[in-house]
Every structure is written in C-alpha cells, then in structure tokens.
C-alpha cells in the first residue's frame, strides 16, 4: 500500500469502506458495473498525491452520491449530514481525492458543495458565469481527471441563468460598447441559443429561457466530451463520464438530464 498506510486510509471517511477490508491487491472500486468498463481490471487504484494509492470512485457511484446529497439538501436534512462528516482542514493538507468535478455557474444561489450537501475535499469545482467551456475550464477538468482520477464531470446550469438572459437580450437588441470580457461569455453561449431559435422560433419567453438553459448545458457537456483529446481518451478507456444537470432555483432540486447512463 506504499506510503499511505491502511490506518491512514481508514481515517478518510469518504474512502469507500468496502474497499478497505479486502486483501492487498484486491482493492475493487466497488461494483464492476459502475463505469470504468475498460479500466485495467486487475488494479483500479490510482497513484495518490500523498505518495500511496487511493481507490478510484466509479462515475456511477459518484453520481449516486450527488443525487443522494441533493435529496438531503432538498429535504432539509443538509448540514446535519455534512456536519457529521466534517473534516479538519489539516487532514486534507497532504492531498485531495474529489469524487466529482463540477463545472457550474458563478450564480451566488448555486454553490455546488451546498446543493449537493458535500464537505471539504469532496468536489473539484470550477465556476464561471453561464457554466461556459473555454480552454481554462477544459484544462481544469483535465487536471482533476488526470491528477486525482476523478471519474465524474457534471456541467451544472440552473434555471433563470443571468448569462443566458443576457445572451437572449443581446440577440434581441445588440449593444454597442459592451465589455469585450463580458462579450466573450455571451459569445460562448450564443451558438446554442441561436441554434434553438432557428429550430423553434415561436417559443414563449419562459419556454425559451428554459430551453436555452438546457441547450447551453448540453453544449458545454458536449464540448468537454469532444473538445479534449485527453478527456476523450479517459472517456473511451477509463470510465470518465460527463453529464449535464440543471438546478432549479425554485425547488433546490438538481435534474440530471444529459448523458446519464441507463441503469
Ligand atoms: Zn447562471
């Protein structure tokens, strides 16, 4: 087990406990049906930044954790669970093993750790207005997927997203003198919204915003799946999964609607 002792691992309550009681060399990462179908079956471990090995959490298991965490959040049990699993920051100083990568919007009402009821070290979060995908976002996802062996990526958009509304306004009434930095965000969202308007030009405004939010989430997820040779390779050979989800500001619920594998 290298420099990371079994005792140290047992202190990490987020490590799947089922993997710890097995004999050396049999650190299964849970149900073999959980993602990672082509991963080296004999040794699903990843090299840990602490100098030892950590079990990789398969994408489907990670997705189940997020769904369950959001269920706690919605049912107002959040906080209790996160508090019970609270980790002293020093415990993670030597390394991290986030089980999911979240590319979310910067909106103050959609903090990933809270809406999924997760704690320190659980999520690798990238936030940018409109959950757009530009090179630095792709690089951040690549970094976490390769460095930490994280196998689930979630593009997390939300209802009534201001970046989507700004893009729709810009399409309706182009403005002069807009900040080029702000424009760079709108320009990333524009193609999926324009495509939607071409297909369904008669949508009422509420439906249009709803559909545009989802089109933008799908576009970002697709970009991550196909815009990086490294991520494509991890998807094809190592069980990486990229899904799209929408958070409802009204209900607090996350709906995973894009790229979710059938049970
Ligand atoms: Zn937003």
Coordinates of C-alpha atoms and ligand atoms in Angstrom, one line a residue:
X1 CA 0.0 0.0 0.0
X2 CA 3.1 2.2 -0.2
X3 CA 3.5 5.3 2.0
X4 CA -0.2 5.6 2.7
X5 CA -0.9 3.2 5.4
X6 CA -4.2 1.3 5.9
X7 CA -4.7 3.2 9.2
X8 CA -4.4 6.5 7.4
X9 CA -6.9 5.4 4.8
X10 CA -9.3 4.3 7.4
X11 CA -9.3 7.9 8.7
X12 CA -10.6 9.1 5.4
X13 CA -14.3 8.5 5.9
X14 CA -15.1 9.3 2.2
X15 CA -13.0 6.4 1.1
X16 CA -15.4 3.6 0.1
X17 CA -15.2 1.4 3.2
X18 CA -15.9 -1.7 1.2
X19 CA -12.5 -1.3 -0.5
X20 CA -10.5 -1.3 2.8
X21 CA -11.2 -4.7 4.2
X22 CA -10.1 -6.6 1.2
X23 CA -6.7 -8.3 0.9
X24 CA -3.8 -6.4 -0.7
X25 CA -4.1 -6.3 -4.4
X26 CA -7.9 -6.7 -4.4
X27 CA -8.9 -3.0 -4.0
X28 CA -12.0 -3.2 -6.1
X29 CA -13.5 0.2 -6.7
X30 CA -17.0 -1.1 -6.0
X31 CA -19.4 -2.7 -8.4
X32 CA -17.5 -3.5 -11.6
X33 CA -20.6 -2.4 -13.5
X34 CA -20.0 1.1 -12.2
X35 CA -18.4 2.9 -15.2
X36 CA -14.7 2.4 -15.9
X37 CA -15.6 -0.6 -18.1
X38 CA -12.3 -0.7 -19.9
X39 CA -10.1 0.3 -17.0
X40 CA -7.3 -2.0 -16.1
X41 CA -9.5 -4.5 -14.3
X42 CA -6.8 -6.0 -12.2
X43 CA -5.8 -2.8 -10.5
X44 CA -8.3 0.1 -10.4
X45 CA -6.2 2.1 -8.0
X46 CA -4.8 5.5 -8.8
X47 CA -1.5 6.8 -7.7
X48 CA -2.2 9.2 -4.9
X49 CA -0.6 12.6 -4.4
X50 CA 0.1 11.5 -0.8
X51 CA 2.5 9.0 -2.2
X52 CA 0.4 5.9 -1.9
X53 CA -2.7 4.6 -3.7
X54 CA -6.3 5.6 -3.4
X55 CA -9.3 3.7 -4.8
X56 CA -11.0 5.4 -7.7
X57 CA -14.7 6.1 -7.2
X58 CA -16.5 4.9 -10.4
X59 CA -18.6 7.5 -12.2
X60 CA -22.0 5.9 -11.5
X61 CA -21.2 5.7 -7.8
X62 CA -20.2 9.3 -7.7
X63 CA -23.4 10.3 -9.5
X64 CA -25.4 8.3 -6.9
X65 CA -23.6 10.3 -4.1
X66 CA -24.5 13.6 -5.7
X67 CA -28.2 12.6 -6.3
X68 CA -28.4 11.4 -2.7
X69 CA -26.7 14.6 -1.4
X70 CA -29.1 16.8 -3.3
X71 CA -32.0 14.8 -2.0
X72 CA -30.8 15.6 1.6
X73 CA -30.5 19.3 0.6
X74 CA -34.0 19.4 -0.8
X75 CA -35.5 17.5 2.2
X76 CA -33.8 20.0 4.6
X77 CA -31.5 17.3 6.1
X78 CA -28.5 19.0 4.7
X79 CA -26.0 20.4 7.1
X80 CA -26.6 17.7 9.6
X81 CA -25.0 15.1 7.2
X82 CA -22.3 17.5 6.1
X83 CA -21.5 18.5 9.7
X84 CA -21.3 14.8 10.8
X85 CA -18.8 14.2 8.1
X86 CA -16.9 17.4 8.8
X87 CA -13.2 17.2 8.2
X88 CA -10.5 19.2 9.8
X89 CA -8.7 21.2 7.0
X90 CA -5.4 19.8 8.1
X91 CA -6.5 16.3 7.3
X92 CA -6.5 17.2 3.6
X93 CA -3.3 19.3 3.6
X94 CA -1.4 16.4 2.1
X95 CA -3.7 15.7 -0.9
X96 CA -7.2 15.5 -2.2
X97 CA -9.4 12.9 -3.7
X98 CA -12.5 14.7 -5.0
X99 CA -15.1 12.2 -6.3
X100 CA -16.7 14.6 -8.8
X101 CA -15.8 17.5 -10.9
X102 CA -18.4 20.2 -11.1
X103 CA -18.4 22.9 -13.8
X104 CA -21.1 25.2 -12.5
X105 CA -22.4 28.8 -12.9
X106 CA -21.0 31.5 -10.6
X107 CA -24.5 32.4 -9.5
X108 CA -24.5 33.0 -5.8
X109 CA -27.5 30.8 -5.3
X110 CA -25.9 27.6 -6.8
X111 CA -22.9 26.7 -4.6
X112 CA -22.2 23.1 -5.6
X113 CA -21.0 21.9 -2.2
X114 CA -24.2 23.1 -0.5
X115 CA -26.7 22.0 -3.1
X116 CA -25.1 18.5 -3.2
X117 CA -24.5 18.5 0.6
X118 CA -20.8 17.7 0.4
X119 CA -17.9 18.6 2.5
X120 CA -14.2 19.6 2.3
X121 CA -12.3 17.7 -0.3
X122 CA -15.4 16.1 -1.9
X123 CA -15.8 18.2 -5.0
X124 CA -13.5 19.8 -7.5
X125 CA -15.5 22.9 -8.5
X126 CA -15.0 25.2 -11.5
X127 CA -17.4 28.1 -11.5
X128 CA -17.9 30.6 -14.3
X129 CA -20.9 32.7 -15.4
X130 CA -23.1 30.6 -17.7
X131 CA -21.1 27.5 -17.0
X132 CA -19.3 28.0 -20.3
X133 CA -16.4 26.0 -21.5
X134 CA -13.3 27.9 -22.6
X135 CA -9.8 26.5 -22.7
X136 CA -9.1 27.2 -19.0
X137 CA -12.2 25.3 -18.0
X138 CA -11.2 22.3 -20.1
X139 CA -7.7 22.4 -18.6
X140 CA -9.1 22.5 -15.1
X141 CA -11.3 19.4 -15.8
X142 CA -8.3 17.7 -17.4
X143 CA -6.2 18.5 -14.4
X144 CA -8.6 16.9 -11.9
X145 CA -9.5 13.9 -14.0
X146 CA -5.9 13.0 -14.7
X147 CA -4.3 14.1 -11.4
X148 CA -6.9 12.8 -8.9
X149 CA -8.5 10.0 -11.0
X150 CA -11.9 11.7 -10.6
X151 CA -14.3 9.9 -12.9
X152 CA -17.5 12.1 -12.9
X153 CA -17.8 15.5 -14.5
X154 CA -21.1 17.4 -14.1
X155 CA -22.0 20.6 -16.0
X156 CA -24.3 22.3 -13.6
X157 CA -26.5 25.0 -15.0
X158 CA -29.6 26.5 -13.4
X159 CA -33.0 27.9 -14.1
X160 CA -33.2 31.6 -15.0
X161 CA -29.5 31.9 -15.5
X162 CA -28.4 35.5 -15.9
X163 CA -25.8 34.7 -18.5
X164 CA -28.5 33.1 -20.7
X165 CA -30.8 36.0 -20.2
X166 CA -28.0 38.4 -21.1
X167 CA -27.4 36.4 -24.3
X168 CA -31.0 36.4 -25.3
X169 CA -31.1 40.2 -24.7
X170 CA -28.0 40.6 -26.8
X171 CA -29.5 38.6 -29.6
X172 CA -32.7 40.7 -29.5
X173 CA -31.0 44.1 -29.1
X174 CA -27.3 44.1 -29.9
X175 CA -25.5 46.6 -27.7
X176 CA -22.5 48.8 -28.7
X177 CA -19.5 49.2 -26.4
X178 CA -20.0 46.1 -24.4
X179 CA -17.0 45.0 -22.4
X180 CA -15.0 42.5 -24.5
X181 CA -14.6 40.3 -21.5
X182 CA -18.3 40.1 -20.9
X183 CA -18.9 39.6 -24.6
X184 CA -16.6 36.6 -24.5
X185 CA -19.0 34.9 -22.2
X186 CA -22.1 35.8 -24.3
X187 CA -20.3 34.6 -27.5
X188 CA -19.7 31.2 -25.9
X189 CA -23.4 30.9 -25.2
X190 CA -24.7 32.4 -28.4
X191 CA -24.3 29.4 -30.8
X192 CA -26.5 27.1 -28.8
X193 CA -29.2 29.8 -28.3
X194 CA -29.1 30.7 -31.9
X195 CA -29.5 27.1 -32.9
X196 CA -32.5 26.8 -30.6
X197 CA -34.1 29.9 -32.1
X198 CA -33.7 28.5 -35.6
X199 CA -35.4 25.3 -34.8
X200 CA -38.2 26.7 -32.6
X201 CA -38.6 30.4 -33.4
X202 CA -42.1 30.7 -31.8
X203 CA -41.3 29.8 -28.2
X204 CA -42.8 32.0 -25.5
X205 CA -40.2 33.8 -23.3
X206 CA -40.4 31.4 -20.4
X207 CA -40.1 28.3 -22.5
X208 CA -37.3 30.0 -24.5
X209 CA -35.2 30.7 -21.4
X210 CA -35.8 27.1 -20.1
X211 CA -34.8 25.5 -23.4
X212 CA -31.8 27.9 -23.8
X213 CA -30.5 27.0 -20.3
X214 CA -30.6 23.3 -21.2
X215 CA -29.2 23.8 -24.7
X216 CA -26.2 25.7 -23.2
X217 CA -25.7 22.9 -20.6
X218 CA -25.7 20.3 -23.4
X219 CA -23.3 22.4 -25.4
X220 CA -20.8 22.7 -22.5
X221 CA -21.1 18.9 -21.8
X222 CA -20.5 18.1 -25.4
X223 CA -17.6 20.4 -25.6
X224 CA -16.0 18.6 -22.7
X225 CA -16.7 15.2 -24.2
X226 CA -15.2 16.1 -27.6
X227 CA -13.0 19.2 -27.2
X228 CA -10.1 17.5 -25.5
X229 CA -8.0 14.6 -26.7
X230 CA -7.2 13.7 -23.0
X231 CA -10.8 13.7 -21.9
X232 CA -11.9 11.7 -25.0
X233 CA -9.3 9.1 -24.1
X234 CA -10.4 8.9 -20.5
X235 CA -14.0 8.5 -21.6
X236 CA -13.1 5.8 -24.1
X237 CA -10.7 3.8 -21.8
X238 CA -11.1 4.8 -18.2
X239 CA -14.7 5.3 -17.4
X240 CA -14.8 9.1 -17.3
X241 CA -18.5 10.3 -17.5
X242 CA -19.6 13.8 -18.4
X243 CA -23.2 14.6 -17.6
X244 CA -25.4 17.7 -17.8
X245 CA -27.7 18.8 -15.0
X246 CA -30.0 21.8 -14.2
X247 CA -30.5 23.2 -10.7
X248 CA -34.0 24.6 -10.0
X249 CA -33.7 27.9 -8.2
X250 CA -37.4 27.4 -7.1
X251 CA -37.1 23.9 -5.8
X252 CA -33.5 23.3 -4.9
X253 CA -33.5 20.1 -7.0
X254 CA -30.9 19.1 -9.5
X255 CA -32.2 17.3 -12.6
X256 CA -29.5 15.2 -14.3
X257 CA -30.9 15.2 -17.9
X258 CA -27.9 14.8 -20.3
X259 CA -25.6 11.9 -20.8
X260 CA -26.8 9.9 -17.8
X261 CA -26.3 6.2 -18.4
X262 CA -29.3 3.9 -18.2
X263 CA -29.4 1.7 -15.2
Ligands
LIG1 ZN1 -26.1 31.4 -14.0

